[in-house]
Amino acid sequence: GEGGGAIAVSGEGACDSVEMQGPFGGLTYEGGGRFSVGPSGSASRWSAAPEHVLMVAAGSGITPMVQLLRPMMAEWRRDSQLRVTVVSCNRREDDIIFRQDLERLASEFARRMRLRLLLSQPATGSDWPLSKG
């Protein structure tokens, strides 16, 4: 599957900083936990096989992340060890695209996938149980 803004991060600790770039375009999930980035057939194309992938998206940017999760989900059913954290940033709770699907995946594959929903403008008086941006 391909997604424009997914970022692969490996070996980062809780206090480490991470430089984020992208979207690069040309991100391909090759399967088996391996990603390729860059124009197909280009000498600048590179690949990585991280243990843990961090996907950060805002608004409709979650769509390519969901596309990347589909083949991973099939691999998780066959006991893949790849771990994924999905961070979906939105203004309001009603703006969260694919919320039910993502929550179902996070529940079904709790050992492999974590979901973080961030709101920059939670409803006034809301006790939004998840993170506020």
CSV table of C-alpha atoms in Angstrom, one decimal:
chain,number,residue,atom,x,y,z
A,1,GLY,CA,0.0,0.0,0.0
A,2,GLU,CA,1.1,3.6,-0.5
A,3,GLY,CA,0.7,6.6,1.7
A,4,GLY,CA,2.1,10.1,1.3
A,5,GLY,CA,2.9,11.1,4.8
A,6,ALA,CA,3.7,8.1,6.9
A,7,ILE,CA,6.9,8.2,8.8
A,8,ALA,CA,9.0,5.3,10.0
A,9,VAL,CA,10.7,5.7,13.3
A,10,SER,CA,12.9,3.1,15.0
A,11,GLY,CA,14.9,3.1,18.1
A,12,GLU,CA,13.5,6.3,19.6
A,13,GLY,CA,13.0,6.6,23.4
A,14,ALA,CA,10.5,8.6,25.4
A,15,CYS,CA,12.8,11.6,25.7
A,16,ASP,CA,14.4,11.5,22.2
A,17,SER,CA,13.6,14.0,19.6
A,18,VAL,CA,12.5,13.0,16.1
A,19,GLU,CA,12.9,15.1,13.0
A,20,MET,CA,9.8,14.7,10.8
A,21,GLN,CA,9.8,15.3,7.1
A,22,GLY,CA,7.4,14.7,4.4
A,23,PRO,CA,5.1,13.8,2.9
A,24,PHE,CA,7.7,12.4,0.5
A,25,GLY,CA,5.3,10.7,-1.9
A,26,GLY,CA,6.3,7.3,-3.2
A,27,LEU,CA,6.0,5.6,0.2
A,28,THR,CA,5.3,1.9,-0.4
A,29,TYR,CA,4.6,-0.8,2.2
A,30,GLU,CA,6.4,-3.8,0.7
A,31,GLY,CA,5.1,-6.2,3.3
A,32,GLY,CA,6.9,-8.0,6.0
A,33,GLY,CA,7.5,-4.8,7.9
A,34,ARG,CA,9.5,-3.3,5.0
A,35,PHE,CA,8.9,0.2,3.6
A,36,SER,CA,10.4,1.9,0.5
A,37,VAL,CA,10.5,5.6,0.0
A,38,GLY,CA,11.1,7.7,-3.1
A,39,PRO,CA,10.3,7.6,-6.8
A,40,SER,CA,10.0,4.0,-8.2
A,41,GLY,CA,13.1,3.0,-10.1
A,42,SER,CA,15.1,6.0,-8.8
A,43,ALA,CA,18.6,5.7,-7.4
A,44,SER,CA,17.5,7.8,-4.5
A,45,ARG,CA,14.9,5.3,-3.4
A,46,TRP,CA,15.6,3.8,0.0
A,47,SER,CA,14.0,1.2,2.3
A,48,ALA,CA,13.7,0.5,6.0
A,49,ALA,CA,12.3,-2.3,8.2
A,50,PRO,CA,11.4,-0.6,11.5
A,51,GLU,CA,10.1,-2.5,14.5
A,52,HIS,CA,7.7,0.4,15.3
A,53,VAL,CA,6.0,2.8,12.9
A,54,LEU,CA,4.6,6.1,13.9
A,55,MET,CA,1.9,7.5,11.6
A,56,VAL,CA,0.9,11.1,12.2
A,57,ALA,CA,-2.0,12.6,10.3
A,58,ALA,CA,-4.3,15.6,10.4
A,59,GLY,CA,-7.8,15.6,9.2
A,60,SER,CA,-8.3,13.8,5.9
A,61,GLY,CA,-4.6,13.0,5.9
A,62,ILE,CA,-5.6,9.8,7.8
A,63,THR,CA,-6.9,8.3,4.5
A,64,PRO,CA,-3.5,7.1,3.2
A,65,MET,CA,-2.6,5.8,6.7
A,66,VAL,CA,-5.8,3.6,6.7
A,67,GLN,CA,-4.7,2.3,3.3
A,68,LEU,CA,-1.3,1.4,4.8
A,69,LEU,CA,-2.9,-0.4,7.7
A,70,ARG,CA,-4.9,-2.8,5.5
A,71,PRO,CA,-2.0,-5.0,4.5
A,72,MET,CA,-0.5,-4.7,8.0
A,73,MET,CA,-3.7,-5.9,9.4
A,74,ALA,CA,-3.6,-9.1,7.3
A,75,GLU,CA,0.0,-9.7,8.5
A,76,TRP,CA,-1.0,-9.2,12.1
A,77,ARG,CA,-3.5,-12.0,11.7
A,78,ARG,CA,-0.5,-14.1,10.7
A,79,ASP,CA,1.5,-13.0,13.8
A,80,SER,CA,3.6,-10.2,12.3
A,81,GLN,CA,5.6,-8.4,15.0
A,82,LEU,CA,5.4,-4.9,13.4
A,83,ARG,CA,4.0,-2.3,15.8
A,84,VAL,CA,2.2,0.8,14.8
A,85,THR,CA,1.1,4.0,16.6
A,86,VAL,CA,-1.5,6.1,14.7
A,87,VAL,CA,-1.9,9.7,15.8
A,88,SER,CA,-4.9,11.4,14.3
A,89,CYS,CA,-5.1,15.2,14.9
A,90,ASN,CA,-8.4,17.0,14.4
A,91,ARG,CA,-10.1,20.2,15.5
A,92,ARG,CA,-13.3,18.7,17.0
A,93,GLU,CA,-14.5,15.2,17.9
A,94,ASP,CA,-17.0,15.3,15.0
A,95,ASP,CA,-14.1,15.8,12.5
A,96,ILE,CA,-12.4,12.5,13.2
A,97,ILE,CA,-12.5,10.5,10.0
A,98,PHE,CA,-12.5,6.7,10.2
A,99,ARG,CA,-12.8,6.9,14.0
A,100,GLN,CA,-14.9,3.7,14.4
A,101,ASP,CA,-12.7,1.7,12.0
A,102,LEU,CA,-9.5,2.9,13.8
A,103,GLU,CA,-10.9,2.2,17.3
A,104,ARG,CA,-11.9,-1.3,16.1
A,105,LEU,CA,-8.5,-2.0,14.7
A,106,ALA,CA,-6.8,-0.7,17.9
A,107,SER,CA,-9.0,-3.0,20.0
A,108,GLU,CA,-8.6,-6.1,17.8
A,109,PHE,CA,-4.9,-5.7,17.4
A,110,ALA,CA,-4.1,-4.1,20.8
A,111,ARG,CA,-0.7,-5.7,21.0
A,112,ARG,CA,0.3,-4.3,17.6
A,113,MET,CA,-1.5,-1.0,17.2
A,114,ARG,CA,-2.0,2.0,19.4
A,115,LEU,CA,-4.3,4.9,18.5
A,116,ARG,CA,-4.1,8.4,19.8
A,117,LEU,CA,-6.8,10.9,18.9
A,118,LEU,CA,-5.8,14.5,19.5
A,119,LEU,CA,-8.2,17.5,19.4
A,120,SER,CA,-7.1,21.1,19.1
A,121,GLN,CA,-10.7,22.5,19.9
A,122,PRO,CA,-12.6,20.0,22.1
A,123,ALA,CA,-16.1,21.1,22.8
A,124,THR,CA,-16.5,23.6,25.6
A,125,GLY,CA,-17.2,21.8,28.9
A,126,SER,CA,-16.1,18.6,27.3
A,127,ASP,CA,-14.2,16.1,29.4
A,128,TRP,CA,-12.5,14.7,26.2
A,129,PRO,CA,-10.9,11.6,27.6
A,130,LEU,CA,-8.1,11.5,25.1
A,131,SER,CA,-5.3,14.0,24.4
A,132,LYS,CA,-5.8,17.6,23.7
A,133,GLY,CA,-3.4,19.2,21.2
